[in-house]
Amino acid sequence: FSDMECGPPRINDKLMRFFDHCEKFLTEVERNDTALYHVEAFKTGPEMQNILKKVAATLQVPVNNLNADLIQVAFFTCSFDLAIKGVKSPWCDVFDTDDAMVLEYLNDLKQYWKRGYGYTINSRSSCILFQDIFQHLDKAVEQKKRSQPISSPVILQFGHAETLLPLLSLMGYFKDKEPLTAYNYKEQMHRKFRSGHIVPYASNLIFVLYHCKNAKTAKEEFRVQLLLNEKVLPLANSQETASLYDDLKNHYKDILQSCHTSEECQLPKVNNTSDEL
């Protein structure tokens, strides 16, 4: 790699932090106190109240001294120590597996309603990033067709879970038949939307473009494979492990052609005109 020259990384927050620049998302979800209704309702629901009573008894403190947010802090302290340092925190002793599943659901509810399928704008605001990925793939395909060297054989973009979850939702991954709510915890025990599995630490989504030399037709020349967290992610439309590039573009043509972030993210205009008396 000694002959490779890398300039300083370019920061493009409009692309990687699209949610910070989407007025509709900011107004209707991020700054809207009622958007996370199901998260707040679950905090006071029977599953969380049960944990509150158990932890209060273990710590020998009045249950009124505890609330769901404090329980979450204790659980995160346990899980962060385990994940980052490989150390079992004393806070882990106040929870059992059933408690962990309830607290996982509480976190999934937040991700679902703020970054996932809860509101259409959550994922639609990510179409700027989705389109950018396909522009890079298109460019590589065109260069290969013209027998030119690929100008950018590898493109790396860095963001957070909040960047990846909306993108995967836009693509139709990990969607359950019923929405996650404060009231269907038991029904959602086998849900697909498990944010800890989808976007763990160092999560990553890779688009791999293949050029097939033995292709019989021009359409079969280019194929794409997706990997999520370094494991093959079957295509949402066919469950195949790889797709013809043209077929993949066709499957997502609505997003590629008609999803315009500026329009998607515009707030509906308020009609202030009133009839004079």
mmCIF file of N, CA and C in Angstrom, residues 107-208:
data_model
loop_
_atom_site.group_PDB
_atom_site.id
_atom_site.type_symbol
_atom_site.label_atom_id
_atom_site.label_comp_id
_atom_site.label_asym_id
_atom_site.label_seq_id
_atom_site.Cartn_x
_atom_site.Cartn_y
_atom_site.Cartn_z
ATOM 1 N N ASN A 107 -35.343 -0.889 24.428
ATOM 2 C CA ASN A 107 -34.400 -0.217 23.519
ATOM 3 C C ASN A 107 -34.834 -0.376 22.060
ATOM 4 N N ASP A 108 -35.327 -1.578 21.711
ATOM 5 C CA ASP A 108 -35.807 -1.810 20.343
ATOM 6 C C ASP A 108 -36.988 -0.900 20.006
ATOM 7 N N LEU A 109 -37.860 -0.680 20.989
ATOM 8 C CA LEU A 109 -39.004 0.218 20.773
ATOM 9 C C LEU A 109 -38.527 1.613 20.384
ATOM 10 N N LYS A 110 -37.501 2.094 21.100
ATOM 11 C CA LYS A 110 -36.981 3.429 20.798
ATOM 12 C C LYS A 110 -36.399 3.472 19.382
ATOM 13 N N GLN A 111 -35.600 2.457 19.047
ATOM 14 C CA GLN A 111 -34.990 2.430 17.716
ATOM 15 C C GLN A 111 -36.048 2.275 16.625
ATOM 16 N N TYR A 112 -37.078 1.488 16.908
ATOM 17 C CA TYR A 112 -38.140 1.236 15.931
ATOM 18 C C TYR A 112 -38.897 2.521 15.607
ATOM 19 N N TRP A 113 -39.248 3.272 16.649
ATOM 20 C CA TRP A 113 -40.071 4.467 16.433
ATOM 21 C C TRP A 113 -39.256 5.689 16.032
ATOM 22 N N LYS A 114 -37.953 5.676 16.339
ATOM 23 C CA LYS A 114 -37.132 6.845 16.019
ATOM 24 C C LYS A 114 -36.267 6.652 14.776
ATOM 25 N N ARG A 115 -35.857 5.405 14.505
ATOM 26 C CA ARG A 115 -34.930 5.149 13.397
ATOM 27 C C ARG A 115 -35.434 4.113 12.397
ATOM 28 N N GLY A 116 -36.462 3.362 12.776
ATOM 29 C CA GLY A 116 -36.923 2.262 11.942
ATOM 30 C C GLY A 116 -38.283 2.506 11.326
ATOM 31 N N TYR A 117 -39.120 1.470 11.382
ATOM 32 C CA TYR A 117 -40.388 1.477 10.645
ATOM 33 C C TYR A 117 -41.512 2.284 11.307
ATOM 34 N N GLY A 118 -41.274 2.809 12.505
ATOM 35 C CA GLY A 118 -42.331 3.521 13.225
ATOM 36 C C GLY A 118 -42.962 4.643 12.416
ATOM 37 N N TYR A 119 -42.134 5.448 11.765
ATOM 38 C CA TYR A 119 -42.620 6.550 10.926
ATOM 39 C C TYR A 119 -41.912 6.489 9.578
ATOM 40 N N THR A 120 -42.647 6.729 8.512
ATOM 41 C CA THR A 120 -42.099 6.629 7.152
ATOM 42 C C THR A 120 -40.893 7.543 6.971
ATOM 43 N N ILE A 121 -40.947 8.742 7.544
ATOM 44 C CA ILE A 121 -39.870 9.717 7.339
ATOM 45 C C ILE A 121 -38.539 9.217 7.892
ATOM 46 N N ASN A 122 -38.567 8.346 8.911
ATOM 47 C CA ASN A 122 -37.327 7.819 9.493
ATOM 48 C C ASN A 122 -36.426 7.220 8.411
ATOM 49 N N SER A 123 -37.020 6.367 7.579
ATOM 50 C CA SER A 123 -36.217 5.702 6.547
ATOM 51 C C SER A 123 -36.152 6.507 5.250
ATOM 52 N N ARG A 124 -37.239 7.187 4.892
ATOM 53 C CA ARG A 124 -37.242 7.944 3.621
ATOM 54 C C ARG A 124 -36.166 9.032 3.621
ATOM 55 N N SER A 125 -35.861 9.568 4.793
ATOM 56 C CA SER A 125 -34.830 10.618 4.854
ATOM 57 C C SER A 125 -33.452 10.077 4.492
ATOM 58 N N SER A 126 -33.282 8.742 4.513
ATOM 59 C CA SER A 126 -31.979 8.148 4.202
ATOM 60 C C SER A 126 -31.784 7.908 2.709
ATOM 61 N N CYS A 127 -32.768 8.258 1.878
ATOM 62 C CA CYS A 127 -32.645 7.919 0.453
ATOM 63 C C CYS A 127 -31.488 8.658 -0.212
ATOM 64 N N ILE A 128 -31.057 9.769 0.345
ATOM 65 C CA ILE A 128 -29.896 10.486 -0.213
ATOM 66 C C ILE A 128 -28.651 9.603 -0.137
ATOM 67 N N LEU A 129 -28.518 8.860 0.963
ATOM 68 C CA LEU A 129 -27.380 7.955 1.136
ATOM 69 C C LEU A 129 -27.532 6.725 0.242
ATOM 70 N N PHE A 130 -28.746 6.198 0.158
ATOM 71 C CA PHE A 130 -29.023 5.027 -0.682
ATOM 72 C C PHE A 130 -28.695 5.332 -2.150
ATOM 73 N N GLN A 131 -29.142 6.498 -2.607
ATOM 74 C CA GLN A 131 -28.882 6.892 -3.996
ATOM 75 C C GLN A 131 -27.386 7.102 -4.239
ATOM 76 N N ASP A 132 -26.693 7.643 -3.251
ATOM 77 C CA ASP A 132 -25.253 7.875 -3.371
ATOM 78 C C ASP A 132 -24.499 6.551 -3.565
ATOM 79 N N ILE A 133 -24.914 5.515 -2.838
ATOM 80 C CA ILE A 133 -24.290 4.191 -2.959
ATOM 81 C C ILE A 133 -24.429 3.683 -4.396
ATOM 82 N N PHE A 134 -25.631 3.820 -4.957
ATOM 83 C CA PHE A 134 -25.871 3.316 -6.308
ATOM 84 C C PHE A 134 -25.190 4.171 -7.376
ATOM 85 N N GLN A 135 -24.965 5.448 -7.089
ATOM 86 C CA GLN A 135 -24.216 6.292 -8.035
ATOM 87 C C GLN A 135 -22.771 5.803 -8.151
ATOM 88 N N HIS A 136 -22.195 5.400 -7.008
ATOM 89 C CA HIS A 136 -20.830 4.850 -7.015
ATOM 90 C C HIS A 136 -20.792 3.521 -7.780
ATOM 91 N N LEU A 137 -21.796 2.671 -7.544
ATOM 92 C CA LEU A 137 -21.856 1.375 -8.231
ATOM 93 C C LEU A 137 -22.050 1.582 -9.738
ATOM 94 N N ASP A 138 -22.938 2.507 -10.099
ATOM 95 C CA ASP A 138 -23.177 2.832 -11.515
ATOM 96 C C ASP A 138 -21.891 3.269 -12.219
ATOM 97 N N LYS A 139 -21.137 4.104 -11.519
ATOM 98 C CA LYS A 139 -19.889 4.634 -12.093
ATOM 99 C C LYS A 139 -18.900 3.497 -12.359
ATOM 100 N N ALA A 140 -18.806 2.565 -11.389
ATOM 101 C CA ALA A 140 -17.893 1.417 -11.551
ATOM 102 C C ALA A 140 -18.335 0.534 -12.723
ATOM 103 N N VAL A 141 -19.649 0.338 -12.852
ATOM 104 C CA VAL A 141 -20.196 -0.472 -13.954
ATOM 105 C C VAL A 141 -19.863 0.181 -15.294
ATOM 106 N N GLU A 142 -20.081 1.487 -15.395
ATOM 107 C CA GLU A 142 -19.812 2.203 -16.656
ATOM 108 C C GLU A 142 -18.333 2.140 -17.028
ATOM 109 N N GLN A 143 -17.474 2.327 -16.013
ATOM 110 C CA GLN A 143 -16.036 2.300 -16.284
ATOM 111 C C GLN A 143 -15.597 0.915 -16.767
ATOM 112 N N LYS A 144 -16.151 -0.127 -16.157
ATOM 113 C CA LYS A 144 -15.810 -1.506 -16.546
ATOM 114 C C LYS A 144 -16.295 -1.798 -17.971
ATOM 115 N N LYS A 145 -17.498 -1.309 -18.290
ATOM 116 C CA LYS A 145 -18.054 -1.521 -19.637
ATOM 117 C C LYS A 145 -17.177 -0.876 -20.706
ATOM 118 N N ARG A 146 -16.533 0.240 -20.335
ATOM 119 C CA ARG A 146 -15.670 0.950 -21.286
ATOM 120 C C ARG A 146 -14.222 0.481 -21.202
ATOM 121 N N SER A 147 -14.011 -0.577 -20.402
ATOM 122 C CA SER A 147 -12.662 -1.135 -20.181
ATOM 123 C C SER A 147 -11.702 -0.105 -19.581
ATOM 124 N N GLN A 148 -12.259 0.789 -18.772
ATOM 125 C CA GLN A 148 -11.432 1.777 -18.071
ATOM 126 C C GLN A 148 -11.085 1.236 -16.681
ATOM 127 N N PRO A 149 -9.989 1.712 -16.091
ATOM 128 C CA PRO A 149 -9.716 1.312 -14.699
ATOM 129 C C PRO A 149 -10.784 1.889 -13.768
ATOM 130 N N ILE A 150 -11.120 1.146 -12.736
ATOM 131 C CA ILE A 150 -12.122 1.624 -11.777
ATOM 132 C C ILE A 150 -11.497 2.718 -10.920
ATOM 133 N N SER A 151 -12.028 3.921 -11.016
ATOM 134 C CA SER A 151 -11.413 5.069 -10.331
ATOM 135 C C SER A 151 -11.504 4.957 -8.805
ATOM 136 N N SER A 152 -12.588 4.346 -8.299
ATOM 137 C CA SER A 152 -12.726 4.167 -6.841
ATOM 138 C C SER A 152 -13.107 2.712 -6.556
ATOM 139 N N PRO A 153 -12.093 1.816 -6.505
ATOM 140 C CA PRO A 153 -12.424 0.400 -6.294
ATOM 141 C C PRO A 153 -13.013 0.120 -4.917
ATOM 142 N N VAL A 154 -12.680 0.955 -3.939
ATOM 143 C CA VAL A 154 -13.243 0.800 -2.586
ATOM 144 C C VAL A 154 -13.687 2.167 -2.088
ATOM 145 N N ILE A 155 -14.912 2.230 -1.590
ATOM 146 C CA ILE A 155 -15.424 3.476 -1.002
ATOM 147 C C ILE A 155 -15.863 3.159 0.420
ATOM 148 N N LEU A 156 -15.313 3.863 1.380
ATOM 149 C CA LEU A 156 -15.643 3.636 2.791
ATOM 150 C C LEU A 156 -16.337 4.872 3.350
ATOM 151 N N GLN A 157 -17.483 4.659 3.951
ATOM 152 C CA GLN A 157 -18.210 5.748 4.615
ATOM 153 C C GLN A 157 -18.409 5.341 6.073
ATOM 154 N N PHE A 158 -18.240 6.281 6.980
ATOM 155 C CA PHE A 158 -18.338 5.965 8.404
ATOM 156 C C PHE A 158 -19.462 6.765 9.058
ATOM 157 N N GLY A 159 -20.292 6.081 9.806
ATOM 158 C CA GLY A 159 -21.388 6.737 10.512
ATOM 159 C C GLY A 159 -21.679 6.012 11.814
ATOM 160 N N HIS A 160 -22.927 6.041 12.199
ATOM 161 C CA HIS A 160 -23.352 5.411 13.453
ATOM 162 C C HIS A 160 -24.534 4.481 13.183
ATOM 163 N N ALA A 161 -24.980 3.836 14.247
ATOM 164 C CA ALA A 161 -26.183 2.981 14.144
ATOM 165 C C ALA A 161 -27.352 3.791 13.591
ATOM 166 N N GLU A 162 -27.415 5.058 13.959
ATOM 167 C CA GLU A 162 -28.507 5.933 13.521
ATOM 168 C C GLU A 162 -28.467 6.200 12.018
ATOM 169 N N THR A 163 -27.315 5.947 11.395
ATOM 170 C CA THR A 163 -27.188 6.056 9.938
ATOM 171 C C THR A 163 -27.633 4.752 9.275
ATOM 172 N N LEU A 164 -27.250 3.630 9.883
ATOM 173 C CA LEU A 164 -27.510 2.319 9.275
ATOM 174 C C LEU A 164 -28.949 1.843 9.419
ATOM 175 N N LEU A 165 -29.548 2.035 10.588
ATOM 176 C CA LEU A 165 -30.910 1.510 10.812
ATOM 177 C C LEU A 165 -31.932 2.078 9.825
ATOM 178 N N PRO A 166 -31.961 3.395 9.600
ATOM 179 C CA PRO A 166 -32.920 3.915 8.611
ATOM 180 C C PRO A 166 -32.655 3.385 7.210
ATOM 181 N N LEU A 167 -31.379 3.211 6.863
ATOM 182 C CA LEU A 167 -31.016 2.712 5.536
ATOM 183 C C LEU A 167 -31.514 1.276 5.341
ATOM 184 N N LEU A 168 -31.313 0.430 6.349
ATOM 185 C CA LEU A 168 -31.774 -0.968 6.272
ATOM 186 C C LEU A 168 -33.301 -1.037 6.264
ATOM 187 N N SER A 169 -33.941 -0.098 6.961
ATOM 188 C CA SER A 169 -35.415 -0.042 6.943
ATOM 189 C C SER A 169 -35.914 0.396 5.574
ATOM 190 N N LEU A 170 -35.226 1.363 4.980
ATOM 191 C CA LEU A 170 -35.584 1.815 3.631
ATOM 192 C C LEU A 170 -35.514 0.655 2.637
ATOM 193 N N MET A 171 -34.564 -0.237 2.852
ATOM 194 C CA MET A 171 -34.367 -1.380 1.958
ATOM 195 C C MET A 171 -35.297 -2.552 2.276
ATOM 196 N N GLY A 172 -36.080 -2.424 3.343
ATOM 197 C CA GLY A 172 -37.083 -3.442 3.644
ATOM 198 C C GLY A 172 -36.606 -4.588 4.515
ATOM 199 N N TYR A 173 -35.483 -4.412 5.204
ATOM 200 C CA TYR A 173 -34.945 -5.487 6.046
ATOM 201 C C TYR A 173 -35.515 -5.445 7.465
ATOM 202 N N PHE A 174 -35.649 -6.629 8.056
ATOM 203 C CA PHE A 174 -36.041 -6.789 9.465
ATOM 204 C C PHE A 174 -37.386 -6.130 9.776
ATOM 205 N N LYS A 175 -38.312 -6.304 8.847
ATOM 206 C CA LYS A 175 -39.641 -5.723 9.030
ATOM 207 C C LYS A 175 -40.611 -6.795 9.531
ATOM 208 N N ASP A 176 -41.250 -6.519 10.646
ATOM 209 C CA ASP A 176 -42.237 -7.444 11.209
ATOM 210 C C ASP A 176 -43.623 -7.147 10.651
ATOM 211 N N LYS A 177 -44.465 -8.177 10.658
ATOM 212 C CA LYS A 177 -45.826 -7.991 10.133
ATOM 213 C C LYS A 177 -46.583 -6.957 10.944
ATOM 214 N N GLU A 178 -46.411 -6.996 12.256
ATOM 215 C CA GLU A 178 -47.082 -6.041 13.148
ATOM 216 C C GLU A 178 -46.054 -5.065 13.711
ATOM 217 N N PRO A 179 -46.441 -3.810 13.908
ATOM 218 C CA PRO A 179 -45.488 -2.861 14.503
ATOM 219 C C PRO A 179 -45.175 -3.216 15.956
ATOM 220 N N LEU A 180 -44.001 -2.802 16.424
ATOM 221 C CA LEU A 180 -43.654 -2.970 17.837
ATOM 222 C C LEU A 180 -44.387 -1.906 18.635
ATOM 223 N N THR A 181 -45.120 -2.319 19.651
ATOM 224 C CA THR A 181 -45.846 -1.355 20.487
ATOM 225 C C THR A 181 -45.572 -1.633 21.955
ATOM 226 N N ALA A 182 -46.077 -0.750 22.799
ATOM 227 C CA ALA A 182 -45.925 -0.919 24.251
ATOM 228 C C ALA A 182 -46.735 -2.097 24.765
ATOM 229 N N TYR A 183 -47.649 -2.600 23.950
ATOM 230 C CA TYR A 183 -48.625 -3.574 24.451
ATOM 231 C C TYR A 183 -48.503 -4.966 23.830
ATOM 232 N N ASN A 184 -47.512 -5.186 22.957
ATOM 233 C CA ASN A 184 -47.422 -6.518 22.339
ATOM 234 C C ASN A 184 -46.049 -7.164 22.535
ATOM 235 N N TYR A 185 -45.463 -6.941 23.719
ATOM 236 C CA TYR A 185 -44.151 -7.519 24.034
ATOM 237 C C TYR A 185 -44.129 -9.028 23.819
ATOM 238 N N LYS A 186 -45.123 -9.733 24.367
ATOM 239 C CA LYS A 186 -45.133 -11.205 24.262
ATOM 240 C C LYS A 186 -45.277 -11.659 22.813
ATOM 241 N N GLU A 187 -46.118 -10.964 22.056
ATOM 242 C CA GLU A 187 -46.317 -11.325 20.647
ATOM 243 C C GLU A 187 -45.053 -11.074 19.808
ATOM 244 N N GLN A 188 -44.203 -10.172 20.293
ATOM 245 C CA GLN A 188 -42.999 -9.792 19.539
ATOM 246 C C GLN A 188 -41.732 -10.486 20.050
ATOM 247 N N MET A 189 -41.905 -11.556 20.797
ATOM 248 C CA MET A 189 -40.744 -12.285 21.334
ATOM 249 C C MET A 189 -39.831 -12.796 20.214
ATOM 250 N N HIS A 190 -40.415 -13.130 19.056
ATOM 251 C CA HIS A 190 -39.626 -13.666 17.937
ATOM 252 C C HIS A 190 -39.534 -12.651 16.796
ATOM 253 N N ARG A 191 -39.502 -11.373 17.157
ATOM 254 C CA ARG A 191 -39.469 -10.308 16.153
ATOM 255 C C ARG A 191 -38.164 -10.337 15.354
ATOM 256 N N LYS A 192 -38.267 -9.786 14.138
ATOM 257 C CA LYS A 192 -37.079 -9.643 13.291
ATOM 258 C C LYS A 192 -36.279 -8.400 13.695
ATOM 259 N N PHE A 193 -37.003 -7.369 14.155
ATOM 260 C CA PHE A 193 -36.357 -6.085 14.459
ATOM 261 C C PHE A 193 -35.703 -6.159 15.848
ATOM 262 N N ARG A 194 -34.472 -6.632 15.863
ATOM 263 C CA ARG A 194 -33.682 -6.676 17.104
ATOM 264 C C ARG A 194 -32.444 -5.814 16.872
ATOM 265 N N SER A 195 -32.491 -4.595 17.354
ATOM 266 C CA SER A 195 -31.441 -3.630 17.008
ATOM 267 C C SER A 195 -30.059 -4.085 17.472
ATOM 268 N N GLY A 196 -29.991 -4.828 18.576
ATOM 269 C CA GLY A 196 -28.696 -5.315 19.058
ATOM 270 C C GLY A 196 -28.051 -6.317 18.123
ATOM 271 N N HIS A 197 -28.865 -7.016 17.325
ATOM 272 C CA HIS A 197 -28.335 -7.959 16.336
ATOM 273 C C HIS A 197 -28.047 -7.244 15.016
ATOM 274 N N ILE A 198 -28.867 -6.245 14.699
ATOM 275 C CA ILE A 198 -28.747 -5.563 13.403
ATOM 276 C C ILE A 198 -27.570 -4.581 13.424
ATOM 277 N N VAL A 199 -27.490 -3.764 14.475
ATOM 278 C CA VAL A 199 -26.425 -2.753 14.574
ATOM 279 C C VAL A 199 -25.684 -2.875 15.908
ATOM 280 N N PRO A 200 -24.919 -3.973 16.088
ATOM 281 C CA PRO A 200 -24.099 -4.081 17.302
ATOM 282 C C PRO A 200 -22.909 -3.122 17.193
ATOM 283 N N TYR A 201 -21.980 -3.207 18.137
ATOM 284 C CA TYR A 201 -20.757 -2.404 18.013
ATOM 285 C C TYR A 201 -20.079 -2.734 16.686
ATOM 286 N N ALA A 202 -19.510 -1.703 16.046
ATOM 287 C CA ALA A 202 -18.759 -1.864 14.788
ATOM 288 C C ALA A 202 -19.585 -2.518 13.687
ATOM 289 N N SER A 203 -20.881 -2.257 13.685
ATOM 290 C CA SER A 203 -21.730 -2.819 12.629
ATOM 291 C C SER A 203 -21.351 -2.207 11.283
ATOM 292 N N ASN A 204 -21.606 -2.959 10.224
ATOM 293 C CA ASN A 204 -21.234 -2.473 8.901
ATOM 294 C C ASN A 204 -22.105 -3.119 7.831
ATOM 295 N N LEU A 205 -22.323 -2.377 6.767
ATOM 296 C CA LEU A 205 -23.077 -2.858 5.607
ATOM 297 C C LEU A 205 -22.179 -2.694 4.388
ATOM 298 N N ILE A 206 -21.987 -3.806 3.654
ATOM 299 C CA ILE A 206 -21.074 -3.788 2.513
ATOM 300 C C ILE A 206 -21.826 -4.173 1.237
ATOM 301 N N PHE A 207 -21.672 -3.360 0.207
ATOM 302 C CA PHE A 207 -22.170 -3.682 -1.139
ATOM 303 C C PHE A 207 -20.964 -4.155 -1.951
ATOM 304 N N VAL A 208 -21.006 -5.379 -2.435
ATOM 305 C CA VAL A 208 -19.899 -5.910 -3.244
ATOM 306 C C VAL A 208 -20.389 -6.076 -4.686
#
